[in-house]
PDB file of C-alpha atoms in Angstrom:
ATOM      1  CA  ASP A  69       8.440   7.114   3.131  1.00 36.00           C
ATOM      2  CA  VAL A  70       7.080   5.252   6.130  1.00 38.00           C
ATOM      3  CA  CYS A  71       6.165   1.631   5.514  1.00 42.00           C
ATOM      4  CA  HIS A  72       4.198  -0.448   8.009  1.00 43.00           C
ATOM      5  CA  TYR A  73       4.699  -4.215   7.837  1.00 43.00           C
ATOM      6  CA  TYR A  74       2.234  -6.760   9.164  1.00 46.00           C
ATOM      7  CA  ASP A  75       2.864 -10.521   9.201  1.00 45.00           C
ATOM      8  CA  TYR A  76      -0.273 -12.571   9.685  1.00 51.00           C
ATOM      9  CA  GLY A  77       0.789 -15.850   8.090  1.00 60.00           C
ATOM     10  CA  ALA A  78      -1.848 -15.693   5.344  1.00 72.00           C
ATOM     11  CA  THR A  79      -3.349 -19.015   4.295  1.00 78.00           C
ATOM     12  CA  SER A  80      -5.553 -17.542   1.541  1.00 86.00           C
ATOM     13  CA  LEU A  81      -5.830 -14.356  -0.472  1.00 92.00           C
ATOM     14  CA  PRO A  82      -8.217 -11.793   1.087  1.00 91.00           C
ATOM     15  CA  THR A  83      -9.928 -11.223  -2.285  1.00 95.00           C
ATOM     16  CA  ASP A  84     -10.729 -14.423  -4.131  1.00 95.00           C
ATOM     17  CA  PRO A  85      -9.349 -13.953  -7.676  1.00 96.00           C
ATOM     18  CA  THR A  86     -11.833 -16.463  -9.125  1.00 95.00           C
ATOM     19  CA  ASN A  87     -13.802 -14.923 -12.022  1.00 95.00           C
ATOM     20  CA  GLY A  88     -11.496 -11.918 -12.076  1.00 96.00           C
ATOM     21  CA  THR A  89     -10.514 -10.244 -15.343  1.00 97.00           C
ATOM     22  CA  ILE A  90      -7.382 -11.834 -16.790  1.00 96.00           C
ATOM     23  CA  LEU A  91      -4.699  -9.449 -18.033  1.00 96.00           C
ATOM     24  CA  SER A  92      -2.962 -10.548 -21.212  1.00 91.00           C
ATOM     25  CA  LEU A  93       0.557  -9.495 -20.311  1.00 93.00           C
ATOM     26  CA  ALA A  94       3.578 -10.288 -22.435  1.00 92.00           C
ATOM     27  CA  ASP A  95       7.049 -10.367 -20.926  1.00 92.00           C
ATOM     28  CA  ASP A  96       7.887  -7.012 -19.259  1.00 94.00           C
ATOM     29  CA  ASP A  97       4.447  -5.723 -20.213  1.00 95.00           C
ATOM     30  CA  TYR A  98       1.789  -3.650 -18.461  1.00 97.00           C
ATOM     31  CA  GLU A  99      -1.926  -3.007 -18.895  1.00 97.00           C
ATOM     32  CA  GLU A 100      -4.151  -0.134 -17.831  1.00 98.00           C
ATOM     33  CA  ILE A 101      -7.160  -0.637 -15.561  1.00 97.00           C
ATOM     34  CA  VAL A 102      -9.930   1.978 -15.535  1.00 98.00           C
ATOM     35  CA  LEU A 103     -12.186   1.926 -12.486  1.00 98.00           C
ATOM     36  CA  THR A 104     -15.962   2.153 -12.859  1.00 97.00           C
ATOM     37  CA  ASN A 105     -18.802   4.027 -11.124  1.00 96.00           C
ATOM     38  CA  GLY A 106     -16.583   6.970 -10.246  1.00 97.00           C
ATOM     39  CA  ASN A 107     -14.398   4.870  -7.940  1.00 97.00           C
ATOM     40  CA  GLN A 108     -10.916   6.111  -7.111  1.00 97.00           C
ATOM     41  CA  VAL A 109      -7.877   4.871  -5.248  1.00 96.00           C
ATOM     42  CA  ALA A 110      -5.209   7.025  -3.649  1.00 95.00           C
ATOM     43  CA  LEU A 111      -1.465   7.011  -3.099  1.00 95.00           C
ATOM     44  CA  TYR A 112       0.313   9.731  -1.103  1.00 92.00           C
ATOM     45  CA  GLY A 113      -2.812  11.889  -1.088  1.00 90.00           C
ATOM     46  CA  ILE A 114      -3.363  11.824  -4.859  1.00 95.00           C
ATOM     47  CA  SER A 115      -6.491  10.125  -6.202  1.00 96.00           C
ATOM     48  CA  TYR A 116      -6.582   8.070  -9.379  1.00 97.00           C
ATOM     49  CA  SER A 117      -9.407   6.576 -11.403  1.00 97.00           C
ATOM     50  CA  ASN A 118      -7.015   4.390 -13.360  1.00 98.00           C
ATOM     51  CA  LEU A 119      -3.897   2.351 -12.636  1.00 98.00           C
ATOM     52  CA  PHE A 120      -1.287   0.405 -14.581  1.00 98.00           C
ATOM     53  CA  VAL A 121      -0.539  -3.207 -13.684  1.00 98.00           C
ATOM     54  CA  GLY A 122       3.000  -4.312 -14.464  1.00 97.00           C
ATOM     55  CA  GLY A 123       3.668  -7.973 -15.026  1.00 96.00           C
ATOM     56  CA  ASN A 124       6.854  -7.646 -13.002  1.00 96.00           C
ATOM     57  CA  GLY A 125       5.006  -7.389  -9.698  1.00 97.00           C
ATOM     58  CA  TYR A 126       3.978  -3.761  -9.311  1.00 98.00           C
ATOM     59  CA  ILE A 127       1.259  -1.164  -9.930  1.00 98.00           C
ATOM     60  CA  THR A 128       2.112   2.319 -11.210  1.00 98.00           C
ATOM     61  CA  PHE A 129       0.084   5.519 -11.500  1.00 98.00           C
ATOM     62  CA  GLY A 130       0.136   8.204 -14.172  1.00 97.00           C
ATOM     63  CA  ALA A 131       1.995   5.985 -16.632  1.00 97.00           C
ATOM     64  CA  GLY A 132       2.810   2.353 -17.205  1.00 96.00           C
ATOM     65  CA  SER A 133       6.223   0.757 -16.782  1.00 96.00           C
ATOM     66  CA  SER A 134       7.837  -2.234 -18.442  1.00 93.00           C
ATOM     67  CA  ASN A 135      11.010  -2.089 -16.389  1.00 92.00           C
ATOM     68  CA  GLN A 136      12.164  -5.467 -15.113  1.00 92.00           C
ATOM     69  CA  THR A 137      15.247  -4.373 -13.134  1.00 94.00           C
ATOM     70  CA  GLU A 138      14.334  -3.926  -9.465  1.00 94.00           C
ATOM     71  CA  THR A 139      16.551  -1.025  -8.465  1.00 94.00           C
ATOM     72  CA  THR A 140      15.527   1.681  -6.004  1.00 95.00           C
ATOM     73  CA  THR A 141      16.124   4.268  -8.738  1.00 94.00           C
ATOM     74  CA  ASN A 142      13.556   2.584 -10.973  1.00 95.00           C
ATOM     75  CA  HIS A 143      11.130   1.987  -8.119  1.00 96.00           C
ATOM     76  CA  PHE A 144      11.103   5.639  -7.021  1.00 96.00           C
ATOM     77  CA  SER A 145      10.827   7.052 -10.555  1.00 96.00           C
ATOM     78  CA  LEU A 146       7.007   6.716 -10.654  1.00 97.00           C
ATOM     79  CA  PRO A 147       4.168   6.644  -8.135  1.00 97.00           C
ATOM     80  CA  GLN A 148       4.313   2.918  -7.540  1.00 97.00           C
ATOM     81  CA  ILE A 149       3.319   0.028  -5.307  1.00 97.00           C
ATOM     82  CA  SER A 150       5.833  -2.802  -5.569  1.00 97.00           C
ATOM     83  CA  ALA A 151       4.639  -6.072  -4.084  1.00 96.00           C
ATOM     84  CA  LEU A 152       7.351  -8.227  -5.675  1.00 96.00           C
ATOM     85  CA  TYR A 153       9.288  -6.075  -8.126  1.00 97.00           C
ATOM     86  CA  ASP A 154      11.297  -8.696  -9.993  1.00 95.00           C
ATOM     87  CA  ASP A 155      11.761 -10.026 -13.499  1.00 95.00           C
ATOM     88  CA  LEU A 156       8.658 -12.239 -13.702  1.00 95.00           C
ATOM     89  CA  SER A 157       6.868 -14.201 -16.419  1.00 92.00           C
ATOM     90  CA  PRO A 158       3.208 -13.229 -15.916  1.00 88.00           C
ATOM     91  CA  GLN A 159       1.675 -14.976 -18.953  1.00 81.00           C
ATOM     92  CA  THR A 160      -2.061 -15.255 -18.142  1.00 79.00           C
ATOM     93  CA  ASN A 161      -1.647 -15.514 -14.373  1.00 92.00           C
ATOM     94  CA  VAL A 162      -2.347 -11.876 -13.455  1.00 97.00           C
ATOM     95  CA  SER A 163      -5.952 -10.772 -12.910  1.00 97.00           C
ATOM     96  CA  TRP A 164      -7.937  -7.973 -11.308  1.00 98.00           C
ATOM     97  CA  LYS A 165     -11.325  -7.632  -9.675  1.00 98.00           C
ATOM     98  CA  GLU A 166     -13.250  -4.498  -8.711  1.00 98.00           C
ATOM     99  CA  LEU A 167     -15.477  -4.802  -5.651  1.00 97.00           C
ATOM    100  CA  SER A 168     -17.722  -2.315  -3.866  1.00 95.00           C
ATOM    101  CA  ASP A 169     -14.941  -1.062  -1.602  1.00 95.00           C
ATOM    102  CA  ARG A 170     -11.693  -1.918  -3.388  1.00 96.00           C
ATOM    103  CA  VAL A 171      -9.867  -3.160  -6.446  1.00 98.00           C
ATOM    104  CA  ALA A 172      -7.627  -6.221  -6.112  1.00 98.00           C
ATOM    105  CA  VAL A 173      -4.821  -7.276  -8.431  1.00 98.00           C
ATOM    106  CA  THR A 174      -3.532 -10.839  -8.099  1.00 98.00           C
ATOM    107  CA  TRP A 175      -0.373 -12.489  -9.364  1.00 97.00           C
ATOM    108  CA  LEU A 176      -1.228 -16.208  -9.151  1.00 95.00           C
ATOM    109  CA  ASN A 177       1.543 -18.808  -9.489  1.00 93.00           C
ATOM    110  CA  VAL A 178       3.715 -16.405 -11.465  1.00 94.00           C
ATOM    111  CA  TYR A 179       7.184 -17.653 -12.414  1.00 92.00           C
ATOM    112  CA  GLU A 180      10.430 -15.823 -12.096  1.00 91.00           C
ATOM    113  CA  PHE A 181      11.823 -15.269 -15.568  1.00 90.00           C
ATOM    114  CA  GLY A 182      13.875 -18.292 -16.633  1.00 87.00           C
ATOM    115  CA  ALA A 183      13.030 -20.256 -13.469  1.00 86.00           C
ATOM    116  CA  THR A 184      10.444 -22.784 -12.300  1.00 83.00           C
ATOM    117  CA  ARG A 185       9.756 -21.121  -8.943  1.00 79.00           C
ATOM    118  CA  THR A 186       6.240 -19.690  -8.605  1.00 89.00           C
ATOM    119  CA  ASN A 187       4.952 -16.758  -6.568  1.00 93.00           C
ATOM    120  CA  THR A 188       1.441 -15.810  -5.462  1.00 95.00           C
ATOM    121  CA  PHE A 189       0.617 -12.399  -4.023  1.00 95.00           C
ATOM    122  CA  GLN A 190      -2.055  -9.699  -4.149  1.00 96.00           C
ATOM    123  CA  ILE A 191      -2.328  -5.919  -3.948  1.00 97.00           C
ATOM    124  CA  GLU A 192      -5.640  -4.469  -2.719  1.00 96.00           C
ATOM    125  CA  LEU A 193      -6.365  -0.777  -3.142  1.00 96.00           C
ATOM    126  CA  PHE A 194      -9.311   0.333  -1.017  1.00 95.00           C
ATOM    127  CA  PHE A 195     -11.397   3.311  -2.081  1.00 95.00           C
ATOM    128  CA  ASP A 196     -10.875   4.871   1.383  1.00 92.00           C
ATOM    129  CA  GLY A 197      -7.114   5.115   0.702  1.00 91.00           C
ATOM    130  CA  ARG A 198      -5.812   1.950   2.354  1.00 91.00           C
ATOM    131  CA  VAL A 199      -3.356  -0.387   0.648  1.00 92.00           C
ATOM    132  CA  ARG A 200      -3.002  -4.058   1.586  1.00 91.00           C
ATOM    133  CA  ILE A 201      -0.364  -6.431   0.199  1.00 92.00           C
ATOM    134  CA  THR A 202      -0.743 -10.143   0.884  1.00 91.00           C
ATOM    135  CA  TYR A 203       1.834 -12.843   0.158  1.00 91.00           C
ATOM    136  CA  LEU A 204       0.527 -16.376  -0.097  1.00 88.00           C
ATOM    137  CA  TYR A 205       3.686 -18.008  -1.412  1.00 87.00           C
ATOM    138  CA  ILE A 206       6.995 -16.455  -2.461  1.00 89.00           C
ATOM    139  CA  ALA A 207       9.802 -18.548  -3.952  1.00 87.00           C
ATOM    140  CA  ALA A 208      11.731 -15.719  -5.613  1.00 89.00           C
ATOM    141  CA  ARG A 209      15.311 -15.383  -4.417  1.00 84.00           C
ATOM    142  CA  ASP A 210      15.207 -11.591  -4.589  1.00 88.00           C
ATOM    143  CA  GLY A 211      12.864  -8.684  -5.312  1.00 93.00           C
ATOM    144  CA  LEU A 212      11.880  -5.215  -4.158  1.00 95.00           C
ATOM    145  CA  VAL A 213       8.904  -4.315  -1.953  1.00 94.00           C
ATOM    146  CA  GLY A 214       7.611  -0.859  -1.079  1.00 93.00           C
ATOM    147  CA  LEU A 215       5.686   2.298  -1.932  1.00 94.00           C
ATOM    148  CA  SER A 216       6.928   5.200  -4.052  1.00 95.00           C
ATOM    149  CA  GLU A 217       5.677   8.761  -4.361  1.00 94.00           C
ATOM    150  CA  GLY A 218       7.442   9.031  -7.719  1.00 96.00           C
ATOM    151  CA  LEU A 219       9.685  11.956  -6.751  1.00 95.00           C
ATOM    152  CA  GLY A 220      12.995  10.124  -6.916  1.00 95.00           C
ATOM    153  CA  LEU A 221      14.995   8.491  -4.162  1.00 91.00           C
ATOM    154  CA  PRO A 222      13.893  10.079  -0.836  1.00 89.00           C
ATOM    155  CA  PRO A 223      16.631  11.855   1.153  1.00 86.00           C
ATOM    156  CA  GLY A 224      18.046   9.618   3.858  1.00 83.00           C
ATOM    157  CA  PHE A 225      16.435   6.495   2.410  1.00 85.00           C
ATOM    158  CA  THR A 226      17.875   3.194   3.614  1.00 83.00           C
ATOM    159  CA  GLU A 227      16.939  -0.284   2.439  1.00 85.00           C
ATOM    160  CA  SER A 228      15.628  -2.955   4.800  1.00 81.00           C
ATOM    161  CA  ASN A 229      15.103  -6.701   4.610  1.00 78.00           C
ATOM    162  CA  VAL A 230      11.344  -7.334   4.763  1.00 71.00           C
ATOM    163  CA  SER A 231      11.792 -11.092   5.150  1.00 69.00           C
ATOM    164  CA  ALA A 232      13.685 -10.476   8.414  1.00 67.00           C
ATOM    165  CA  TYR A 233      10.946  -8.367  10.044  1.00 62.00           C
ATOM    166  CA  ASP A 234       9.167  -9.540  13.187  1.00 57.00           C
ATOM    167  CA  ASP A 235       5.393  -9.489  13.575  1.00 54.00           C
ATOM    168  CA  CYS A 236       4.051  -5.980  14.135  1.00 51.00           C
ATOM    169  CA  ALA A 237       1.234  -4.485  16.135  1.00 54.00           C
ATOM    170  CA  GLU A 238      -2.289  -4.806  14.785  1.00 64.00           C
ATOM    171  CA  ILE A 239      -3.079  -1.101  14.896  1.00 68.00           C
ATOM    172  CA  TYR A 240      -2.081   1.298  12.137  1.00 70.00           C
ATOM    173  CA  LEU A 241      -1.846   5.095  12.177  1.00 72.00           C
ATOM    174  CA  TYR A 242      -1.545   7.150   8.979  1.00 68.00           C
ATOM    175  CA  PRO A 243       0.076   9.530   8.285  1.00 65.00           C
ATOM    176  CA  TYR A 244       2.850   8.357  10.576  1.00 55.00           C
ATOM    177  CA  ALA A 245       4.369  11.812  10.946  1.00 58.00           C
ATOM    178  CA  VAL A 246       4.604  14.790  13.301  1.00 65.00           C
ATOM    179  CA  PHE A 247       2.184  17.714  13.068  1.00 73.00           C
ATOM    180  CA  ASP A 248       4.342  20.171  11.097  1.00 77.00           C
ATOM    181  CA  ALA A 249       2.796  23.627  10.554  1.00 81.00           C
ATOM    182  CA  SER A 250       4.369  26.919   9.476  1.00 84.00           C
ATOM    183  CA  GLY A 251       3.440  30.618   9.382  1.00 84.00           C
ATOM    184  CA  ASP A 252       4.250  34.084  10.705  1.00 85.00           C
ATOM    185  CA  GLU A 253       4.294  34.849  14.415  1.00 82.00           C
ATOM    186  CA  GLY A 254       0.715  35.097  15.613  1.00 78.00           C
ATOM    187  CA  GLY A 255      -0.607  33.133  12.620  1.00 80.00           C
ATOM    188  CA  PRO A 256      -2.267  32.071  10.513  1.00 85.00           C
ATOM    189  CA  PHE A 257      -0.510  28.721  10.260  1.00 86.00           C
ATOM    190  CA  THR A 258      -0.690  26.105   7.520  1.00 87.00           C
ATOM    191  CA  PRO A 259      -1.973  23.530   7.973  1.00 87.00           C
ATOM    192  CA  SER A 260      -4.157  24.448  10.924  1.00 87.00           C
ATOM    193  CA  SER A 261      -5.178  20.832  11.469  1.00 87.00           C
ATOM    194  CA  VAL A 262      -4.180  17.307  10.466  1.00 85.00           C
ATOM    195  CA  MET A 263      -6.478  14.318  10.142  1.00 83.00           C
ATOM    196  CA  TYR A 264      -5.089  10.923  11.142  1.00 82.00           C
ATOM    197  CA  PHE A 265      -6.436   7.549  10.066  1.00 79.00           C
ATOM    198  CA  LEU A 266      -6.456   4.836  12.777  1.00 84.00           C
ATOM    199  CA  TYR A 267      -7.187   1.255  11.675  1.00 78.00           C
ATOM    200  CA  ASN A 268      -7.491  -2.043  13.546  1.00 78.00           C
ATOM    201  CA  PHE A 269      -6.023  -4.881  11.475  1.00 68.00           C
ATOM    202  CA  GLY A 270      -6.506  -7.418  14.237  1.00 70.00           C
ATOM    203  CA  GLU A 271      -9.242  -9.904  15.061  1.00 72.00           C
ATOM    204  CA  THR A 272     -10.233  -8.476  18.459  1.00 80.00           C
ATOM    205  CA  PRO A 273     -11.426  -5.007  19.595  1.00 86.00           C
ATOM    206  CA  LEU A 274      -8.668  -2.558  20.517  1.00 85.00           C
ATOM    207  CA  VAL A 275      -8.990   0.241  23.066  1.00 88.00           C
ATOM    208  CA  TRP A 276      -7.098   3.406  22.112  1.00 88.00           C
ATOM    209  CA  THR A 277      -6.342   6.767  23.715  1.00 89.00           C
ATOM    210  CA  THR A 278      -4.631   9.954  22.506  1.00 88.00           C
ATOM    211  CA  SER A 279      -2.305  12.393  24.234  1.00 84.00           C
ATOM    212  CA  VAL A 280      -0.410  15.528  23.212  1.00 81.00           C
ATOM    213  CA  GLN A 281       3.016  16.797  24.195  1.00 79.00           C
ATOM    214  CA  GLN A 282       2.405  20.476  23.405  1.00 80.00           C
ATOM    215  CA  SER A 283      -0.238  22.727  24.974  1.00 82.00           C
ATOM    216  CA  TRP A 284      -0.943  24.439  21.646  1.00 84.00           C
ATOM    217  CA  ILE A 285      -2.278  21.243  20.043  1.00 86.00           C
ATOM    218  CA  GLU A 286      -5.805  19.957  20.645  1.00 88.00           C
ATOM    219  CA  VAL A 287      -7.122  16.519  19.724  1.00 89.00           C
ATOM    220  CA  ALA A 288     -10.846  16.235  19.110  1.00 85.00           C
ATOM    221  CA  GLU A 289     -11.050  12.489  19.680  1.00 86.00           C
ATOM    222  CA  ILE A 290      -9.689  11.443  23.069  1.00 86.00           C
ATOM    223  CA  ALA A 291     -10.346   7.699  23.308  1.00 90.00           C
ATOM    224  CA  GLY A 292     -12.417   4.892  21.887  1.00 91.00           C
ATOM    225  CA  THR A 293     -12.660   1.252  20.904  1.00 91.00           C
ATOM    226  CA  LEU A 294     -11.991  -0.073  17.417  1.00 88.00           C
ATOM    227  CA  ASP A 295     -13.712  -3.252  16.318  1.00 87.00           C
ATOM    228  CA  PRO A 296     -11.753  -5.621  14.060  1.00 79.00           C
ATOM    229  CA  SER A 297     -11.261  -4.352  10.488  1.00 71.00           C
ATOM    230  CA  THR A 298     -12.686  -0.926  11.295  1.00 79.00           C
ATOM    231  CA  TYR A 299     -11.165   2.534  11.397  1.00 82.00           C
ATOM    232  CA  THR A 300     -11.708   5.971  12.893  1.00 87.00           C
ATOM    233  CA  LEU A 301     -10.495   9.473  12.078  1.00 87.00           C
ATOM    234  CA  ILE A 302      -8.619  11.587  14.614  1.00 89.00           C
ATOM    235  CA  THR A 303      -8.204  15.334  14.098  1.00 89.00           C
ATOM    236  CA  ALA A 304      -5.350  17.312  15.668  1.00 88.00           C
ATOM    237  CA  SER A 305      -5.670  21.127  15.526  1.00 89.00           C
ATOM    238  CA  LEU A 306      -3.693  24.166  16.567  1.00 88.00           C
ATOM    239  CA  SER A 307      -5.218  25.853  19.627  1.00 78.00           C
ATOM    240  CA  GLY A 308      -5.131  29.434  20.881  1.00 62.00           C
TER     241      GLY A 308
END
């Protein structure tokens, strides 16, 4: 998995949770959310019209989870977005809100189990496939953060300390991977093209350009300017 981290020093949650739907979650509980109007969210290329909100700081897909032990084995066992995977006491402080372009799930002043420290954070799932996690205040002494495809622990996986990361660039490219195609000599090759998603998370326009290192790859979009909070699609194709 490739995880991109952005530190903007949030002073408020991007989606105001006021008037959101409160989830009645018991300890180590989860609740299903069904999206309306045909809306879908996506994780690792798979689209979902429903999701499961776990009181212990995560969202899962395909099935709910009541697991409170934040191990990598548990995290990677389901398609999952862990914002603060920890043993939490959600009570009535978890809510969700569906907007025209996204669904937002908010953990507001949620306690660690058996402690008085509160945590406020939010997961936003955009209908165009983006995922945004915002931390307003975290007092937990530990926890797990990350995305999971649900296929078990990835080969070569190593843990990292998110709290030690520096600020990152304000431009995001997905998928963050090489163009990997296969086939017999002379073709055809699969895939014959790959579409990349380029997004500007910053507050000012960004000028971008593309280049290739192999003569047998063509890029349809050469250069452009991205306004703040906008994206463009870039297609790389096999040539010849």
